[in-house]
Amino acid sequence: MSVGAGLQGRVALVTGAGHGIGRLYALALARQGAHIVVNDLDVQACAAVVAEIRACAGNAVEFAGDVARAEDARGMVAAARDSFGRIDIVICNAGFVRDRAFHNMSLDDLDQVLNVHLRGTAYVTHAAWPHLRAQRYGRVVFTTSSAGLWGNFGQANYSAAKLGIVGLMHTLDLEGAPRGICVNTVAPFVMTRMGEGIFPEHLRPHMGGESVVALVSYLCSERCAVSGEIFEVGAGRIRRVRMLAGEGVLPGAACTPDDVAGCMDRLLMQPTTKGFADVWAAFRDFMSHCETGSGQAVKEKW
């Protein structure tokens, strides 16, 4: 196997790695010299990917388990440490869809998607986090979706989970930075089993996943110099996505609904160009017209 800069000897846990883009992540990182824990619910698929990696002289072990079970999440991380002595990289990729318009969606549809995507991402990362902090090094890649970033009819459960992952990423970026942990999020456009029937068929030749794998390989490597970023990626294109704010308007503390109505058009026409490092930077900017230092005072209480 060829050795990729910054991945040789590193230990990576890839969830949902039995099929689709997760399988491609596992194979690519193994080709670049990383040791892999292959996770999936599908026992046979796990074993097949491990066999593929070993057939190319790579190192891998399997852990068939459910990311939505905290016990299984801890087991995946333990498998990495038991087999390879450490864990350096976590790719949270496991997921599925259960699409229905919100008025037809059962609470079970909602809970199951939230459990796997949002709680599963949190459980796996939470299990690995103490080890990443202790060694003062880690690379974590979350999987969001453009459905979470922009919305998609019939995917209220999936969209909510996927945007929740972005919020988790922003905070872990702040908490991980002093310990050398980079946390980023990708929204892939790739034709996998989940993409069947969603993406136009004529785009299939462009959506094999190569650019997605290249980006994630970089984000997992020692060369990665970014954290707290969201990337849409696929079909040979990568673009950065940010949450941005406008300047705002000042109808006054004693404003009426009529005052709000009167300034709504102006508010919606403002460009949204402001980004902030954290909630307190946003708060201080928002409150700047009050000339108060309360944002910093509140922060010091945390």
PDB file of N, CA and C in Angstrom, residues 46-102:
ATOM      1  N   CYS A  46     -18.792  -5.752   7.201  1.00  0.00           N
ATOM      2  CA  CYS A  46     -17.594  -5.416   7.986  1.00  0.00           C
ATOM      3  C   CYS A  46     -16.447  -6.363   7.661  1.00  0.00           C
ATOM      4  N   ALA A  47     -16.739  -7.643   7.704  1.00  0.00           N
ATOM      5  CA  ALA A  47     -15.715  -8.651   7.462  1.00  0.00           C
ATOM      6  C   ALA A  47     -15.154  -8.540   6.047  1.00  0.00           C
ATOM      7  N   ALA A  48     -16.012  -8.240   5.079  1.00  0.00           N
ATOM      8  CA  ALA A  48     -15.569  -8.130   3.691  1.00  0.00           C
ATOM      9  C   ALA A  48     -14.619  -6.953   3.498  1.00  0.00           C
ATOM     10  N   VAL A  49     -14.914  -5.814   4.142  1.00  0.00           N
ATOM     11  CA  VAL A  49     -14.036  -4.651   4.006  1.00  0.00           C
ATOM     12  C   VAL A  49     -12.703  -4.910   4.692  1.00  0.00           C
ATOM     13  N   VAL A  50     -12.735  -5.529   5.856  1.00  0.00           N
ATOM     14  CA  VAL A  50     -11.492  -5.879   6.534  1.00  0.00           C
ATOM     15  C   VAL A  50     -10.655  -6.808   5.649  1.00  0.00           C
ATOM     16  N   ALA A  51     -11.307  -7.775   5.006  1.00  0.00           N
ATOM     17  CA  ALA A  51     -10.590  -8.690   4.118  1.00  0.00           C
ATOM     18  C   ALA A  51      -9.970  -7.936   2.940  1.00  0.00           C
ATOM     19  N   GLU A  52     -10.700  -6.971   2.390  1.00  0.00           N
ATOM     20  CA  GLU A  52     -10.158  -6.158   1.292  1.00  0.00           C
ATOM     21  C   GLU A  52      -8.898  -5.419   1.732  1.00  0.00           C
ATOM     22  N   ILE A  53      -8.947  -4.835   2.905  1.00  0.00           N
ATOM     23  CA  ILE A  53      -7.802  -4.078   3.400  1.00  0.00           C
ATOM     24  C   ILE A  53      -6.616  -4.998   3.638  1.00  0.00           C
ATOM     25  N   ARG A  54      -6.860  -6.134   4.262  1.00  0.00           N
ATOM     26  CA  ARG A  54      -5.757  -7.067   4.549  1.00  0.00           C
ATOM     27  C   ARG A  54      -5.178  -7.659   3.281  1.00  0.00           C
ATOM     28  N   ALA A  55      -6.014  -7.837   2.262  1.00  0.00           N
ATOM     29  CA  ALA A  55      -5.536  -8.374   0.990  1.00  0.00           C
ATOM     30  C   ALA A  55      -4.550  -7.432   0.310  1.00  0.00           C
ATOM     31  N   CYS A  56      -4.606  -6.161   0.671  1.00  0.00           N
ATOM     32  CA  CYS A  56      -3.679  -5.162   0.119  1.00  0.00           C
ATOM     33  C   CYS A  56      -2.591  -4.807   1.126  1.00  0.00           C
ATOM     34  N   ALA A  57      -2.358  -5.706   2.071  1.00  0.00           N
ATOM     35  CA  ALA A  57      -1.301  -5.569   3.078  1.00  0.00           C
ATOM     36  C   ALA A  57      -1.596  -4.468   4.097  1.00  0.00           C
ATOM     37  N   GLY A  58      -2.846  -4.121   4.257  1.00  0.00           N
ATOM     38  CA  GLY A  58      -3.216  -3.138   5.263  1.00  0.00           C
ATOM     39  C   GLY A  58      -3.613  -3.804   6.570  1.00  0.00           C
ATOM     40  N   ASN A  59      -3.803  -2.999   7.603  1.00  0.00           N
ATOM     41  CA  ASN A  59      -4.183  -3.496   8.916  1.00  0.00           C
ATOM     42  C   ASN A  59      -5.590  -3.014   9.257  1.00  0.00           C
ATOM     43  N   ALA A  60      -6.462  -3.935   9.617  1.00  0.00           N
ATOM     44  CA  ALA A  60      -7.838  -3.578   9.950  1.00  0.00           C
ATOM     45  C   ALA A  60      -8.459  -4.625  10.844  1.00  0.00           C
ATOM     46  N   VAL A  61      -9.401  -4.168  11.668  1.00  0.00           N
ATOM     47  CA  VAL A  61     -10.237  -5.070  12.453  1.00  0.00           C
ATOM     48  C   VAL A  61     -11.679  -4.603  12.280  1.00  0.00           C
ATOM     49  N   GLU A  62     -12.584  -5.497  12.557  1.00  0.00           N
ATOM     50  CA  GLU A  62     -13.996  -5.161  12.405  1.00  0.00           C
ATOM     51  C   GLU A  62     -14.653  -5.002  13.769  1.00  0.00           C
ATOM     52  N   PHE A  63     -15.687  -4.162  13.795  1.00  0.00           N
ATOM     53  CA  PHE A  63     -16.543  -4.060  14.973  1.00  0.00           C
ATOM     54  C   PHE A  63     -17.958  -3.830  14.475  1.00  0.00           C
ATOM     55  N   ALA A  64     -18.748  -4.892  14.477  1.00  0.00           N
ATOM     56  CA  ALA A  64     -20.142  -4.787  14.058  1.00  0.00           C
ATOM     57  C   ALA A  64     -20.953  -4.302  15.248  1.00  0.00           C
ATOM     58  N   GLY A  65     -21.512  -3.116  15.119  1.00  0.00           N
ATOM     59  CA  GLY A  65     -22.266  -2.561  16.227  1.00  0.00           C
ATOM     60  C   GLY A  65     -23.051  -1.345  15.802  1.00  0.00           C
ATOM     61  N   ASP A  66     -23.880  -0.869  16.706  1.00  0.00           N
ATOM     62  CA  ASP A  66     -24.820   0.215  16.437  1.00  0.00           C
ATOM     63  C   ASP A  66     -24.314   1.500  17.087  1.00  0.00           C
ATOM     64  N   VAL A  67     -24.049   2.531  16.291  1.00  0.00           N
ATOM     65  CA  VAL A  67     -23.550   3.791  16.836  1.00  0.00           C
ATOM     66  C   VAL A  67     -24.546   4.441  17.781  1.00  0.00           C
ATOM     67  N   ALA A  68     -25.824   4.094  17.641  1.00  0.00           N
ATOM     68  CA  ALA A  68     -26.853   4.684  18.494  1.00  0.00           C
ATOM     69  C   ALA A  68     -26.917   4.045  19.873  1.00  0.00           C
ATOM     70  N   ARG A  69     -26.074   3.054  20.129  1.00  0.00           N
ATOM     71  CA  ARG A  69     -25.962   2.449  21.457  1.00  0.00           C
ATOM     72  C   ARG A  69     -24.633   2.882  22.072  1.00  0.00           C
ATOM     73  N   ALA A  70     -24.684   3.571  23.189  1.00  0.00           N
ATOM     74  CA  ALA A  70     -23.472   4.102  23.810  1.00  0.00           C
ATOM     75  C   ALA A  70     -22.482   2.984  24.129  1.00  0.00           C
ATOM     76  N   GLU A  71     -23.007   1.815  24.510  1.00  0.00           N
ATOM     77  CA  GLU A  71     -22.122   0.688  24.820  1.00  0.00           C
ATOM     78  C   GLU A  71     -21.344   0.252  23.595  1.00  0.00           C
ATOM     79  N   ASP A  72     -22.019   0.203  22.442  1.00  0.00           N
ATOM     80  CA  ASP A  72     -21.331  -0.163  21.204  1.00  0.00           C
ATOM     81  C   ASP A  72     -20.312   0.901  20.807  1.00  0.00           C
ATOM     82  N   ALA A  73     -20.664   2.165  20.998  1.00  0.00           N
ATOM     83  CA  ALA A  73     -19.732   3.250  20.671  1.00  0.00           C
ATOM     84  C   ALA A  73     -18.450   3.109  21.480  1.00  0.00           C
ATOM     85  N   ARG A  74     -18.601   2.826  22.763  1.00  0.00           N
ATOM     86  CA  ARG A  74     -17.413   2.615  23.599  1.00  0.00           C
ATOM     87  C   ARG A  74     -16.637   1.391  23.140  1.00  0.00           C
ATOM     88  N   GLY A  75     -17.348   0.362  22.689  1.00  0.00           N
ATOM     89  CA  GLY A  75     -16.693  -0.850  22.220  1.00  0.00           C
ATOM     90  C   GLY A  75     -15.850  -0.625  20.974  1.00  0.00           C
ATOM     91  N   MET A  76     -16.317   0.233  20.089  1.00  0.00           N
ATOM     92  CA  MET A  76     -15.549   0.533  18.871  1.00  0.00           C
ATOM     93  C   MET A  76     -14.213   1.177  19.217  1.00  0.00           C
ATOM     94  N   VAL A  77     -14.269   2.139  20.129  1.00  0.00           N
ATOM     95  CA  VAL A  77     -13.045   2.822  20.537  1.00  0.00           C
ATOM     96  C   VAL A  77     -12.121   1.849  21.278  1.00  0.00           C
ATOM     97  N   ALA A  78     -12.701   1.003  22.114  1.00  0.00           N
ATOM     98  CA  ALA A  78     -11.890  -0.005  22.818  1.00  0.00           C
ATOM     99  C   ALA A  78     -11.234  -0.957  21.830  1.00  0.00           C
ATOM    100  N   ALA A  79     -11.942  -1.296  20.753  1.00  0.00           N
ATOM    101  CA  ALA A  79     -11.365  -2.186  19.742  1.00  0.00           C
ATOM    102  C   ALA A  79     -10.144  -1.554  19.091  1.00  0.00           C
ATOM    103  N   ALA A  80     -10.205  -0.258  18.855  1.00  0.00           N
ATOM    104  CA  ALA A  80      -9.052   0.442  18.276  1.00  0.00           C
ATOM    105  C   ALA A  80      -7.859   0.388  19.224  1.00  0.00           C
ATOM    106  N   ARG A  81      -8.109   0.668  20.474  1.00  0.00           N
ATOM    107  CA  ARG A  81      -7.016   0.715  21.446  1.00  0.00           C
ATOM    108  C   ARG A  81      -6.478  -0.680  21.763  1.00  0.00           C
ATOM    109  N   ASP A  82      -7.372  -1.651  21.818  1.00  0.00           N
ATOM    110  CA  ASP A  82      -6.927  -3.017  22.088  1.00  0.00           C
ATOM    111  C   ASP A  82      -6.117  -3.579  20.925  1.00  0.00           C
ATOM    112  N   SER A  83      -6.516  -3.238  19.711  1.00  0.00           N
ATOM    113  CA  SER A  83      -5.865  -3.808  18.524  1.00  0.00           C
ATOM    114  C   SER A  83      -4.619  -3.048  18.115  1.00  0.00           C
ATOM    115  N   PHE A  84      -4.648  -1.713  18.274  1.00  0.00           N
ATOM    116  CA  PHE A  84      -3.561  -0.897  17.719  1.00  0.00           C
ATOM    117  C   PHE A  84      -2.929   0.046  18.741  1.00  0.00           C
ATOM    118  N   GLY A  85      -3.414   0.011  19.987  1.00  0.00           N
ATOM    119  CA  GLY A  85      -2.766   0.769  21.050  1.00  0.00           C
ATOM    120  C   GLY A  85      -3.186   2.219  21.208  1.00  0.00           C
ATOM    121  N   ARG A  86      -4.042   2.731  20.310  1.00  0.00           N
ATOM    122  CA  ARG A  86      -4.419   4.135  20.380  1.00  0.00           C
ATOM    123  C   ARG A  86      -5.590   4.392  19.432  1.00  0.00           C
ATOM    124  N   ILE A  87      -6.082   5.607  19.419  1.00  0.00           N
ATOM    125  CA  ILE A  87      -7.033   6.052  18.409  1.00  0.00           C
ATOM    126  C   ILE A  87      -6.695   7.501  18.072  1.00  0.00           C
ATOM    127  N   ASP A  88      -6.623   7.805  16.778  1.00  0.00           N
ATOM    128  CA  ASP A  88      -6.245   9.140  16.331  1.00  0.00           C
ATOM    129  C   ASP A  88      -7.321   9.827  15.500  1.00  0.00           C
ATOM    130  N   ILE A  89      -8.122   9.031  14.812  1.00  0.00           N
ATOM    131  CA  ILE A  89      -9.044   9.563  13.804  1.00  0.00           C
ATOM    132  C   ILE A  89     -10.418   8.947  14.016  1.00  0.00           C
ATOM    133  N   VAL A  90     -11.442   9.785  13.971  1.00  0.00           N
ATOM    134  CA  VAL A  90     -12.823   9.304  14.028  1.00  0.00           C
ATOM    135  C   VAL A  90     -13.569   9.893  12.836  1.00  0.00           C
ATOM    136  N   ILE A  91     -14.137   9.019  12.018  1.00  0.00           N
ATOM    137  CA  ILE A  91     -15.002   9.447  10.918  1.00  0.00           C
ATOM    138  C   ILE A  91     -16.402   8.938  11.224  1.00  0.00           C
ATOM    139  N   CYS A  92     -17.308   9.857  11.520  1.00  0.00           N
ATOM    140  CA  CYS A  92     -18.699   9.498  11.830  1.00  0.00           C
ATOM    141  C   CYS A  92     -19.510   9.564  10.537  1.00  0.00           C
ATOM    142  N   ASN A  93     -19.758   8.407   9.965  1.00  0.00           N
ATOM    143  CA  ASN A  93     -20.382   8.329   8.651  1.00  0.00           C
ATOM    144  C   ASN A  93     -21.678   7.525   8.660  1.00  0.00           C
ATOM    145  N   ALA A  94     -21.912   6.722   9.689  1.00  0.00           N
ATOM    146  CA  ALA A  94     -23.070   5.827   9.711  1.00  0.00           C
ATOM    147  C   ALA A  94     -24.374   6.608   9.619  1.00  0.00           C
ATOM    148  N   GLY A  95     -25.314   6.067   8.866  1.00  0.00           N
ATOM    149  CA  GLY A  95     -26.604   6.734   8.776  1.00  0.00           C
ATOM    150  C   GLY A  95     -27.556   6.056   7.812  1.00  0.00           C
ATOM    151  N   PHE A  96     -28.805   6.489   7.860  1.00  0.00           N
ATOM    152  CA  PHE A  96     -29.832   6.003   6.949  1.00  0.00           C
ATOM    153  C   PHE A  96     -30.902   7.077   6.862  1.00  0.00           C
ATOM    154  N   VAL A  97     -31.802   6.931   5.932  1.00  0.00           N
ATOM    155  CA  VAL A  97     -32.892   7.899   5.808  1.00  0.00           C
ATOM    156  C   VAL A  97     -34.231   7.198   5.988  1.00  0.00           C
ATOM    157  N   ARG A  98     -35.191   7.938   6.479  1.00  0.00           N
ATOM    158  CA  ARG A  98     -36.568   7.472   6.590  1.00  0.00           C
ATOM    159  C   ARG A  98     -37.445   8.669   6.225  1.00  0.00           C
ATOM    160  N   ASP A  99     -37.621   8.850   4.922  1.00  0.00           N
ATOM    161  CA  ASP A  99     -38.206  10.079   4.396  1.00  0.00           C
ATOM    162  C   ASP A  99     -39.732  10.041   4.365  1.00  0.00           C
ATOM    163  N   ARG A 100     -40.321  11.075   4.942  1.00  0.00           N
ATOM    164  CA  ARG A 100     -41.766  11.291   4.877  1.00  0.00           C
ATOM    165  C   ARG A 100     -42.032  12.766   5.131  1.00  0.00           C
ATOM    166  N   ALA A 101     -43.060  13.307   4.513  1.00  0.00           N
ATOM    167  CA  ALA A 101     -43.472  14.664   4.855  1.00  0.00           C
ATOM    168  C   ALA A 101     -43.795  14.718   6.343  1.00  0.00           C
ATOM    169  N   PHE A 102     -43.555  15.843   6.960  1.00  0.00           N
ATOM    170  CA  PHE A 102     -43.643  15.957   8.417  1.00  0.00           C
ATOM    171  C   PHE A 102     -45.009  15.545   8.949  1.00  0.00           C
TER     172      PHE A 102
END
